[in-house]
């Protein structure tokens, strides 16, 4: 009876929290009006502002936009017209109406927006080349160029160049939703957080479907804390998820023995299903940079190489952040770390203007040798595993936390005061907690 009440209790709690936050948002809006009026009056005249061009309107890019538009002439470039909260996208496989909840229009009031695909950089003339549908090839001048073009993922998980508007994106998801709904058996290739979260969504909505996860690793989510791993495994096994672990797929990357009806393992064993999903990691979107700058800027896996100040190798006025770049800290690529990168980029850009020494990553932002390791792996709507360095919280409380992160982040990207305020406080708190209370092993 207690277990049966959890979904109701969770839905009720999130509804109540949403109501409170929406009311707070109105209060903050009112408080903000005189503050914004004062800022507009005291702002630098447009002609005195340096031009910052940000490519990629997601976690890293939008963090920079929110923190730079008051002092710089900011232009944001993206090939789609909306922000989509990737960590929440897997729920859309089973609940189509979740898509608008995790999508927001891009902020237009505070900076310029160019809808188009960045295709090259002329570093000598400080020009970004952008292919737009409406005006063809455009060249945008910059004093500083910030690259946050992130990564691509197999299937529909991340928006493609063809999904420029949210209605085009909805069309993709409508067919994905139908494909999964019709499938009686599902094969998920990859037992990392994405594969596990997808299985969690499917088994929560469709407990009758037969789901198999296969991975060459011996355990699910190998890179995560043992308490997280055991919680995930127990949860999936309880729902009769078939785990085929410790066996590689036949063929050689990228030509693996995977097709639309299943995959063949190296042992010759065939895993078949009505629907097959590849959850095997992401690829950086850096080819367009590699095409126009020296090849020393890009590593063998296609990531942009940055120095300790997050400047692109060899360029003082070009920064890279988020999934698209690789840095010596080798931290896991998350929305959270993309924003911590962005934080340092913003600080360093301002320091360049003031001719002050630049900060190094990550110490310059978090005051420690590594960023707090914060993650939340959901298991459907009502369960999750939350990690903050060594502290692990499993169960419905973690699921509420996941909802809170999602709701407030989408609000922040909509420039709603409650979202911006929540994350200004949360970022500071997480750095403080990571430094003094729940420390990383390296700090
Ligand atoms: C299924 C899934 C679940 C995840 N769950 C979590 C989670 O729970 N917590 C977490 O912290 N992280 C999670 N992550 C990781 C997180 O989503 C990424 O680390 C994060 O999105 C990286 O942000 P970014 O700003 O670097 O780039 P991205 O989010 O990849 O965005 C890049 C942007 O650049 C644009 N772009 C790309 N190329 C061009 C171009 N040439 N011209 C113009 N625009 C371009 C794209 O349209 C996009 O808007 C998850 C990832 C996946 C796939």
Short mmCIF file of C-alpha atoms and ligand atoms in Angstrom, two decimals:
data_model
loop_
_atom_site.label_atom_id
_atom_site.label_comp_id
_atom_site.label_asym_id
_atom_site.label_seq_id
_atom_site.Cartn_x
_atom_site.Cartn_y
_atom_site.Cartn_z
CA UNK A 1 0.00 0.00 0.00
CA UNK A 2 2.88 2.36 0.92
CA UNK A 3 4.64 1.55 -2.38
CA UNK A 4 1.45 2.11 -4.35
CA UNK A 5 1.13 5.58 -2.77
CA UNK A 6 4.61 6.72 -3.88
CA UNK A 7 3.57 7.89 -7.39
CA UNK A 8 0.62 9.84 -5.96
CA UNK A 9 2.75 11.36 -3.21
CA UNK A 10 5.46 12.29 -5.72
CA UNK A 11 3.04 13.86 -8.21
CA UNK A 12 1.44 15.82 -5.36
CA UNK A 13 4.78 17.06 -4.01
CA UNK A 14 6.04 18.21 -7.40
CA UNK A 15 2.72 19.94 -8.11
CA UNK A 16 2.89 21.76 -4.77
CA UNK A 17 6.53 22.76 -5.30
CA UNK A 18 5.73 24.00 -8.80
CA UNK A 19 2.92 26.16 -7.40
CA UNK A 20 5.23 27.66 -4.75
CA UNK A 21 7.97 28.33 -7.30
CA UNK A 22 5.55 29.95 -9.74
CA UNK A 23 4.30 32.28 -7.00
CA UNK A 24 7.91 33.13 -6.07
CA UNK A 25 8.62 33.78 -9.74
CA UNK A 26 5.95 36.48 -9.81
CA UNK A 27 7.42 38.11 -6.68
CA UNK A 28 10.92 38.04 -8.17
CA UNK A 29 9.61 39.49 -11.45
CA UNK A 30 8.19 42.48 -9.57
CA UNK A 31 11.41 42.99 -7.57
CA UNK A 32 13.42 42.78 -10.79
CA UNK A 33 11.63 45.64 -12.57
CA UNK A 34 13.42 48.56 -10.78
CA UNK A 35 16.72 46.62 -10.78
CA UNK A 36 16.52 46.12 -14.55
CA UNK A 37 15.55 49.75 -15.11
CA UNK A 38 18.61 50.86 -13.12
CA UNK A 39 20.86 48.46 -15.04
CA UNK A 40 19.56 49.76 -18.38
CA UNK A 41 20.23 53.36 -17.34
CA UNK A 42 23.76 52.63 -16.14
CA UNK A 43 24.70 50.16 -18.91
CA UNK A 44 27.65 50.82 -21.23
CA UNK A 45 26.56 52.43 -24.53
CA UNK A 46 26.26 49.81 -27.30
CA UNK A 47 29.15 51.27 -29.36
CA UNK A 48 31.58 50.83 -26.43
CA UNK A 49 30.76 47.18 -25.93
CA UNK A 50 32.94 44.40 -27.28
CA UNK A 51 31.25 41.83 -29.55
CA UNK A 52 30.89 38.34 -28.11
CA UNK A 53 29.58 35.63 -30.43
CA UNK A 54 28.40 32.42 -28.75
CA UNK A 55 27.91 29.33 -30.92
CA UNK A 56 25.52 26.79 -29.38
CA UNK A 57 22.49 27.76 -27.28
CA UNK A 58 22.49 25.03 -24.69
CA UNK A 59 23.90 24.58 -21.17
CA UNK A 60 27.30 26.20 -21.79
CA UNK A 61 26.25 28.80 -24.37
CA UNK A 62 23.17 30.03 -22.52
CA UNK A 63 25.07 30.26 -19.23
CA UNK A 64 27.50 32.65 -20.96
CA UNK A 65 24.66 34.58 -22.60
CA UNK A 66 22.90 35.15 -19.24
CA UNK A 67 26.09 36.38 -17.62
CA UNK A 68 27.56 38.51 -20.41
CA UNK A 69 24.71 40.40 -22.07
CA UNK A 70 24.84 43.27 -19.57
CA UNK A 71 28.45 44.21 -20.42
CA UNK A 72 28.93 42.94 -23.97
CA UNK A 73 27.21 43.04 -27.34
CA UNK A 74 26.18 39.37 -27.42
CA UNK A 75 25.06 37.36 -30.45
CA UNK A 76 23.95 33.75 -30.02
CA UNK A 77 24.09 31.36 -33.00
CA UNK A 78 22.30 28.01 -33.13
CA UNK A 79 20.75 25.95 -35.91
CA UNK A 80 17.57 25.46 -33.89
CA UNK A 81 15.28 28.05 -32.36
CA UNK A 82 14.73 26.48 -28.94
CA UNK A 83 16.57 25.14 -25.92
CA UNK A 84 15.91 21.50 -25.10
CA UNK A 85 16.84 20.04 -21.72
CA UNK A 86 18.64 16.87 -22.89
CA UNK A 87 18.69 15.17 -19.45
CA UNK A 88 14.87 15.06 -19.54
CA UNK A 89 14.44 13.90 -23.14
CA UNK A 90 14.21 10.15 -22.48
CA UNK A 91 10.82 10.57 -20.81
CA UNK A 92 9.44 11.82 -24.14
CA UNK A 93 9.80 8.27 -25.51
CA UNK A 94 6.90 7.31 -23.23
CA UNK A 95 5.17 10.64 -22.54
CA UNK A 96 4.88 12.96 -25.52
CA UNK A 97 3.45 15.83 -23.48
CA UNK A 98 6.75 16.01 -21.58
CA UNK A 99 8.44 17.63 -24.60
CA UNK A 100 7.05 21.19 -24.16
CA UNK A 101 7.91 21.00 -20.45
CA UNK A 102 11.62 20.63 -21.22
CA UNK A 103 11.74 23.05 -24.14
CA UNK A 104 12.00 26.81 -24.08
CA UNK A 105 12.26 29.53 -26.69
CA UNK A 106 15.71 31.10 -26.84
CA UNK A 107 16.15 34.41 -25.01
CA UNK A 108 15.68 37.20 -27.54
CA UNK A 109 15.27 40.30 -25.44
CA UNK A 110 18.72 40.49 -23.93
CA UNK A 111 20.87 39.56 -26.95
CA UNK A 112 20.78 38.98 -30.71
CA UNK A 113 20.01 35.55 -32.10
CA UNK A 114 21.04 34.18 -35.50
CA UNK A 115 19.38 30.95 -36.56
CA UNK A 116 21.90 29.08 -38.69
CA UNK A 117 24.69 26.56 -38.72
CA UNK A 118 28.22 27.73 -37.95
CA UNK A 119 30.39 26.31 -40.72
CA UNK A 120 33.76 28.02 -40.33
CA UNK A 121 35.97 30.60 -38.62
CA UNK A 122 38.23 33.17 -40.22
CA UNK A 123 40.44 33.74 -37.19
CA UNK A 124 42.64 36.41 -38.86
CA UNK A 125 39.66 38.61 -39.73
CA UNK A 126 37.71 37.55 -36.61
CA UNK A 127 34.71 36.37 -38.58
CA UNK A 128 32.33 33.49 -37.91
CA UNK A 129 30.72 32.00 -41.02
CA UNK A 130 27.11 30.97 -40.57
CA UNK A 131 24.87 29.25 -43.11
CA UNK A 132 21.31 30.49 -42.62
CA UNK A 133 18.12 29.41 -44.38
CA UNK A 134 16.77 32.93 -44.75
CA UNK A 135 19.87 34.96 -45.76
CA UNK A 136 22.33 32.34 -47.04
CA UNK A 137 25.93 32.64 -45.87
CA UNK A 138 26.48 35.31 -43.20
CA UNK A 139 29.75 36.51 -41.72
CA UNK A 140 29.51 37.71 -38.13
CA UNK A 141 32.34 39.79 -36.63
CA UNK A 142 33.51 39.03 -33.14
CA UNK A 143 36.02 40.24 -30.59
CA UNK A 144 35.54 37.04 -28.59
CA UNK A 145 34.19 33.74 -29.90
CA UNK A 146 32.76 31.20 -27.44
CA UNK A 147 32.23 27.69 -28.79
CA UNK A 148 29.62 25.54 -27.05
CA UNK A 149 28.43 23.33 -29.92
CA UNK A 150 28.29 20.29 -27.65
CA UNK A 151 27.75 16.85 -29.05
CA UNK A 152 25.51 14.67 -31.19
CA UNK A 153 23.90 11.39 -30.13
CA UNK A 154 22.57 8.38 -32.05
CA UNK A 155 18.88 8.42 -33.02
CA UNK A 156 16.56 11.25 -32.03
CA UNK A 157 17.95 11.93 -28.57
CA UNK A 158 19.50 15.27 -29.59
CA UNK A 159 17.90 17.68 -32.10
CA UNK A 160 19.31 17.51 -35.62
CA UNK A 161 19.87 20.33 -38.10
CA UNK A 162 16.51 19.46 -39.69
CA UNK A 163 14.57 20.14 -36.48
CA UNK A 164 14.84 23.92 -36.53
CA UNK A 165 11.50 24.62 -34.85
CA UNK A 166 9.80 22.95 -31.90
CA UNK A 167 6.98 21.71 -34.15
CA UNK A 168 9.51 19.90 -36.36
CA UNK A 169 10.97 18.38 -33.21
CA UNK A 170 7.51 17.32 -32.03
CA UNK A 171 6.93 15.51 -35.34
CA UNK A 172 10.10 13.45 -34.78
CA UNK A 173 9.03 12.55 -31.27
CA UNK A 174 5.51 11.65 -32.30
CA UNK A 175 6.90 8.90 -34.54
CA UNK A 176 9.45 7.80 -31.89
CA UNK A 177 6.64 7.57 -29.34
CA UNK A 178 4.54 5.42 -31.72
CA UNK A 179 7.48 3.16 -32.61
CA UNK A 180 8.10 2.36 -28.96
CA UNK A 181 4.40 2.01 -28.14
CA UNK A 182 4.02 -0.66 -30.84
CA UNK A 183 7.16 -2.62 -29.85
CA UNK A 184 6.66 -5.65 -27.60
CA UNK A 185 10.39 -6.23 -27.14
CA UNK A 186 13.10 -3.59 -26.78
CA UNK A 187 16.88 -3.89 -27.03
CA UNK A 188 19.04 -1.16 -25.50
CA UNK A 189 22.67 -1.25 -26.55
CA UNK A 190 24.77 0.41 -23.86
CA UNK A 191 24.40 0.09 -20.09
CA UNK A 192 25.62 3.57 -19.15
CA UNK A 193 23.35 6.23 -17.62
CA UNK A 194 21.50 6.90 -20.90
CA UNK A 195 20.70 3.20 -21.52
CA UNK A 196 19.66 2.71 -17.89
CA UNK A 197 17.43 5.81 -17.83
CA UNK A 198 15.76 4.73 -21.08
CA UNK A 199 15.06 1.28 -19.64
CA UNK A 200 13.73 2.96 -16.49
CA UNK A 201 11.26 5.07 -18.47
CA UNK A 202 10.06 2.13 -20.56
CA UNK A 203 9.60 -0.26 -17.63
CA UNK A 204 7.74 2.37 -15.59
CA UNK A 205 5.27 3.20 -18.37
CA UNK A 206 5.07 -0.24 -20.02
CA UNK A 207 5.87 -2.88 -17.37
CA UNK A 208 4.66 -5.59 -19.78
CA UNK A 209 7.35 -4.90 -22.41
CA UNK A 210 10.39 -7.17 -22.48
CA UNK A 211 13.49 -4.97 -22.20
CA UNK A 212 17.07 -6.18 -22.70
CA UNK A 213 20.19 -4.12 -21.96
CA UNK A 214 23.50 -5.28 -23.34
CA UNK A 215 26.95 -3.88 -22.61
CA UNK A 216 30.50 -5.16 -22.88
CA UNK A 217 31.15 -3.95 -19.31
CA UNK A 218 30.51 -6.38 -16.44
CA UNK A 219 28.24 -3.92 -14.63
CA UNK A 220 25.77 -1.16 -15.46
CA UNK A 221 26.95 2.47 -15.10
CA UNK A 222 30.48 1.28 -14.34
CA UNK A 223 31.85 4.79 -13.83
CA UNK A 224 29.41 5.53 -10.98
CA UNK A 225 29.40 4.90 -7.21
CA UNK A 226 28.82 1.24 -6.11
CA UNK A 227 25.64 2.25 -4.18
CA UNK A 228 24.22 3.78 -7.35
CA UNK A 229 25.15 0.70 -9.37
CA UNK A 230 23.58 -1.76 -6.96
CA UNK A 231 20.39 0.31 -6.64
CA UNK A 232 20.03 0.47 -10.43
CA UNK A 233 20.64 -3.24 -10.87
CA UNK A 234 18.15 -4.22 -8.17
CA UNK A 235 15.51 -1.91 -9.62
CA UNK A 236 15.90 -3.30 -13.15
CA UNK A 237 16.06 -6.94 -12.08
CA UNK A 238 12.91 -6.51 -9.99
CA UNK A 239 11.16 -5.48 -13.21
CA UNK A 240 12.54 -8.52 -15.06
CA UNK A 241 14.88 -6.51 -17.28
CA UNK A 242 17.17 -8.91 -19.15
CA UNK A 243 20.82 -7.90 -18.57
CA UNK A 244 23.39 -9.25 -21.02
CA UNK A 245 26.65 -7.90 -19.62
CA UNK A 246 30.34 -8.55 -20.19
CA UNK A 247 29.93 -9.45 -23.90
CA UNK A 248 31.07 -7.29 -26.81
CA UNK A 249 29.10 -6.76 -29.99
CA UNK A 250 30.54 -8.32 -33.14
CA UNK A 251 32.23 -6.26 -35.86
CA UNK A 252 34.65 -3.39 -35.49
CA UNK A 253 33.75 0.15 -34.45
CA UNK A 254 32.10 1.99 -36.20
CA UNK A 255 30.84 -1.01 -38.25
CA UNK A 256 29.33 -2.97 -35.36
CA UNK A 257 26.92 -5.86 -35.95
CA UNK A 258 23.82 -3.82 -35.11
CA UNK A 259 20.73 -3.49 -37.31
CA UNK A 260 17.16 -2.30 -36.91
CA UNK A 261 16.05 -5.69 -35.52
CA UNK A 262 18.85 -6.44 -33.06
CA UNK A 263 22.56 -7.11 -32.71
CA UNK A 264 24.97 -10.04 -32.89
CA UNK A 265 27.46 -10.51 -30.07
CA UNK A 266 31.05 -11.56 -30.65
CA UNK A 267 30.14 -15.03 -29.35
CA UNK A 268 27.66 -15.34 -32.23
CA UNK A 269 24.63 -14.95 -29.95
CA UNK A 270 21.85 -12.93 -31.55
CA UNK A 271 19.74 -10.46 -29.54
CA UNK A 272 16.55 -9.56 -31.42
CA UNK A 273 13.86 -6.99 -30.62
CA UNK A 274 11.06 -4.98 -32.22
CA UNK A 275 12.82 -1.71 -31.33
CA UNK A 276 16.58 -1.19 -30.96
CA UNK A 277 18.16 1.86 -29.29
CA UNK A 278 21.86 2.71 -29.40
CA UNK A 279 22.96 4.34 -26.15
CA UNK A 280 26.69 4.17 -26.67
CA UNK A 281 27.95 7.68 -26.03
CA UNK A 282 28.23 10.95 -27.89
CA UNK A 283 30.38 12.58 -30.57
CA UNK A 284 31.67 16.16 -30.27
CA UNK A 285 30.28 18.68 -32.81
CA UNK A 286 33.65 20.16 -33.71
CA UNK A 287 34.14 19.24 -37.39
CA UNK A 288 33.14 22.72 -38.49
CA UNK A 289 35.99 24.18 -36.37
CA UNK A 290 38.48 21.54 -37.50
CA UNK A 291 37.72 22.45 -41.14
CA UNK A 292 38.90 26.03 -40.76
CA UNK A 293 41.55 26.11 -38.00
CA UNK A 294 44.93 24.33 -37.64
CA UNK A 295 44.58 20.62 -36.89
CA UNK A 296 46.48 21.04 -33.58
CA UNK A 297 43.22 22.44 -32.16
CA UNK A 298 41.50 19.05 -32.38
CA UNK A 299 42.43 15.73 -30.74
CA UNK A 300 42.22 12.26 -32.32
CA UNK A 301 38.62 11.77 -31.10
CA UNK A 302 37.47 15.07 -32.59
CA UNK A 303 37.34 17.15 -29.36
CA UNK A 304 38.62 20.74 -29.33
CA UNK A 305 41.79 21.09 -27.25
CA UNK A 306 41.82 23.93 -24.74
CA UNK A 307 44.44 25.25 -22.32
CA UNK A 308 43.90 25.70 -18.57
CA UNK A 309 42.05 28.99 -19.16
CA UNK A 310 39.71 27.15 -21.58
CA UNK A 311 41.10 29.09 -24.55
CA UNK A 312 41.25 27.12 -27.79
CA UNK A 313 44.82 25.99 -28.36
CA UNK A 314 46.67 28.88 -30.02
CA UNK A 315 43.84 31.47 -29.80
CA UNK A 316 43.58 33.99 -26.94
CA UNK A 317 40.12 35.26 -27.97
CA UNK A 318 38.43 31.92 -28.76
CA UNK A 319 37.14 29.78 -25.88
CA UNK A 320 35.55 26.31 -25.95
CA UNK A 321 33.39 24.71 -23.26
CA UNK A 322 31.08 21.77 -22.59
CA UNK A 323 30.86 18.50 -24.53
CA UNK A 324 32.75 19.84 -27.54
CA UNK A 325 36.10 20.25 -25.80
CA UNK A 326 38.64 18.19 -23.91
CA UNK A 327 40.60 19.49 -20.93
CA UNK A 328 43.29 17.96 -18.74
CA UNK A 329 40.79 17.63 -15.83
CA UNK A 330 39.11 14.80 -17.79
CA UNK A 331 35.86 15.25 -15.88
CA UNK A 332 32.68 13.52 -17.05
CA UNK A 333 30.72 15.49 -19.60
CA UNK A 334 27.52 16.75 -18.04
CA UNK A 335 25.21 19.71 -18.36
CA UNK A 336 26.50 20.74 -14.94
CA UNK A 337 30.18 20.62 -15.92
CA UNK A 338 29.39 22.45 -19.19
CA UNK A 339 28.06 25.29 -17.05
CA UNK A 340 31.06 25.23 -14.72
CA UNK A 341 33.24 25.53 -17.85
CA UNK A 342 31.07 28.45 -19.00
CA UNK A 343 31.49 30.14 -15.61
CA UNK A 344 35.28 30.15 -16.00
CA UNK A 345 35.04 31.35 -19.61
CA UNK A 346 32.88 34.32 -18.53
CA UNK A 347 35.29 35.21 -15.70
CA UNK A 348 38.31 34.97 -17.99
CA UNK A 349 36.71 37.02 -20.72
CA UNK A 350 36.03 39.78 -18.21
CA UNK A 351 39.59 39.47 -16.93
CA UNK A 352 40.98 39.83 -20.45
CA UNK A 353 39.07 43.10 -20.74
CA UNK A 354 40.42 44.33 -17.40
CA UNK A 355 43.94 43.05 -18.28
CA UNK A 356 44.00 40.90 -15.16
CA UNK A 357 45.63 37.44 -14.90
CA UNK A 358 43.40 34.63 -16.14
CA UNK A 359 41.93 31.91 -13.90
CA UNK A 360 42.68 28.22 -14.37
CA UNK A 361 40.13 25.44 -14.63
CA UNK A 362 38.57 24.20 -12.40
CA UNK A 363 40.25 25.86 -9.40
CA UNK A 364 39.32 29.35 -10.61
CA UNK A 365 35.61 28.52 -10.32
CA UNK A 366 35.19 25.90 -7.63
CA UNK A 367 38.25 26.62 -5.46
CA UNK A 368 39.25 22.94 -5.58
CA UNK A 369 41.25 20.68 -7.87
CA UNK A 370 38.09 19.10 -9.27
CA UNK A 371 34.45 20.05 -9.70
CA UNK A 372 31.93 18.40 -7.37
CA UNK A 373 30.69 15.22 -9.02
CA UNK A 374 26.95 15.77 -9.12
CA UNK A 375 24.62 13.40 -10.98
CA UNK A 376 21.09 12.06 -10.81
CA UNK A 377 20.24 8.89 -12.75
CA UNK A 378 16.49 8.45 -12.99
CA UNK A 379 14.67 5.12 -12.99
CA UNK A 380 11.39 6.23 -14.49
CA UNK A 381 9.32 8.93 -12.89
CA UNK A 382 9.33 7.73 -9.30
CA UNK A 383 12.83 6.51 -8.53
CA UNK A 384 16.40 7.70 -9.07
CA UNK A 385 19.94 7.63 -7.73
CA UNK A 386 21.42 10.97 -6.75
CA UNK A 387 25.16 11.40 -6.21
CA UNK A 388 27.09 14.30 -4.72
CA UNK A 389 30.72 13.21 -4.54
CA UNK A 390 30.58 10.26 -2.06
CA UNK A 391 27.04 10.93 -0.80
CA UNK A 392 24.42 8.77 -2.54
CA UNK A 393 20.66 9.10 -2.09
CA UNK A 394 18.47 6.47 -3.77
CA UNK A 395 14.69 6.33 -4.16
CA UNK A 396 11.76 8.76 -4.50
CA UNK A 397 13.56 11.69 -2.79
CA UNK A 398 16.20 11.52 -5.53
CA UNK A 399 13.38 11.50 -8.12
CA UNK A 400 11.99 14.74 -6.64
CA UNK A 401 15.47 16.21 -6.82
CA UNK A 402 15.69 15.26 -10.51
CA UNK A 403 12.35 16.98 -11.14
CA UNK A 404 13.58 20.08 -9.27
CA UNK A 405 16.80 20.28 -11.30
CA UNK A 406 14.86 19.91 -14.55
CA UNK A 407 12.10 22.39 -13.77
CA UNK A 408 14.40 25.12 -12.48
CA UNK A 409 16.96 24.68 -15.28
CA UNK A 410 14.31 25.02 -18.00
CA UNK A 411 13.01 28.12 -16.17
CA UNK A 412 16.55 29.55 -16.04
CA UNK A 413 16.95 29.00 -19.78
CA UNK A 414 13.63 30.83 -20.29
CA UNK A 415 15.20 33.69 -18.27
CA UNK A 416 12.47 33.32 -15.64
CA UNK A 417 13.76 35.00 -12.44
CA UNK A 418 13.03 31.96 -10.27
CA UNK A 419 15.24 29.73 -12.45
CA UNK A 420 18.07 32.26 -12.67
CA UNK A 421 17.92 32.93 -8.91
CA UNK A 422 17.69 29.23 -7.99
CA UNK A 423 20.77 28.36 -10.03
CA UNK A 424 22.78 31.37 -8.86
CA UNK A 425 22.29 30.09 -5.30
CA UNK A 426 22.58 26.37 -6.16
CA UNK A 427 25.89 26.79 -8.04
CA UNK A 428 27.45 28.65 -5.11
CA UNK A 429 26.09 26.14 -2.61
CA UNK A 430 27.31 23.15 -4.59
CA UNK A 431 30.83 24.61 -4.78
CA UNK A 432 30.78 25.35 -1.03
CA UNK A 433 29.44 21.91 -0.10
CA UNK A 434 31.90 20.21 -2.45
CA UNK A 435 34.80 22.17 -0.98
CA UNK A 436 34.03 21.97 2.74
CA UNK A 437 31.32 19.42 3.57
CA UNK A 438 30.98 16.55 1.11
CA UNK A 439 34.47 16.72 -0.31
CA UNK A 440 35.76 15.05 -3.46
CA UNK A 441 38.69 12.73 -2.87
CA UNK A 442 40.99 15.13 -4.75
CA UNK A 443 39.95 18.42 -3.15
C1 LIG B 1 20.12 11.18 -22.77
C2 LIG B 1 21.07 12.05 -22.01
C3 LIG B 1 20.87 12.26 -20.65
C4 LIG B 1 21.72 13.11 -19.95
N1 LIG B 1 21.50 13.31 -18.61
C5 LIG B 1 22.24 14.22 -17.95
C6 LIG B 1 21.96 14.53 -16.58
O1 LIG B 1 21.07 13.95 -15.95
N2 LIG B 1 22.69 15.50 -15.98
C7 LIG B 1 23.68 16.17 -16.64
O2 LIG B 1 24.29 17.07 -16.04
N3 LIG B 1 24.00 15.87 -17.92
C8 LIG B 1 23.31 14.92 -18.59
N4 LIG B 1 23.61 14.62 -19.90
C9 LIG B 1 24.75 15.30 -20.55
C10 LIG B 1 24.36 16.70 -21.00
O3 LIG B 1 23.15 16.68 -21.71
C11 LIG B 1 25.46 17.29 -21.87
O4 LIG B 1 26.68 17.17 -21.19
C12 LIG B 1 25.15 18.74 -22.16
O5 LIG B 1 24.01 18.83 -22.99
C13 LIG B 1 26.32 19.45 -22.83
O6 LIG B 1 25.97 20.77 -22.99
P1 LIG B 1 26.68 21.70 -24.07
O7 LIG B 1 26.21 23.08 -23.79
O8 LIG B 1 28.14 21.44 -24.08
O9 LIG B 1 26.17 21.21 -25.52
P2 LIG B 1 24.82 20.61 -26.09
O10 LIG B 1 23.79 20.46 -25.05
O11 LIG B 1 25.19 19.42 -26.89
O12 LIG B 1 24.31 21.75 -27.08
C14 LIG B 1 25.03 22.18 -28.19
C15 LIG B 1 24.23 23.23 -28.92
O13 LIG B 1 24.97 23.66 -30.05
C16 LIG B 1 24.14 23.66 -31.21
N5 LIG B 1 25.04 23.41 -32.35
C17 LIG B 1 25.81 22.33 -32.57
N6 LIG B 1 26.56 22.49 -33.68
C18 LIG B 1 26.23 23.71 -34.18
C19 LIG B 1 26.67 24.46 -35.30
N7 LIG B 1 27.62 24.01 -36.14
N8 LIG B 1 26.12 25.67 -35.52
C20 LIG B 1 25.17 26.18 -34.68
N9 LIG B 1 24.73 25.52 -33.59
C21 LIG B 1 25.27 24.30 -33.33
C22 LIG B 1 23.11 22.59 -30.95
O14 LIG B 1 21.91 22.83 -31.66
C23 LIG B 1 22.90 22.73 -29.44
O15 LIG B 1 21.90 23.67 -29.14
C24 LIG B 1 22.80 13.74 -20.62
C25 LIG B 1 23.01 13.51 -21.98
C26 LIG B 1 22.17 12.67 -22.68
C27 LIG B 1 22.40 12.44 -24.15
#
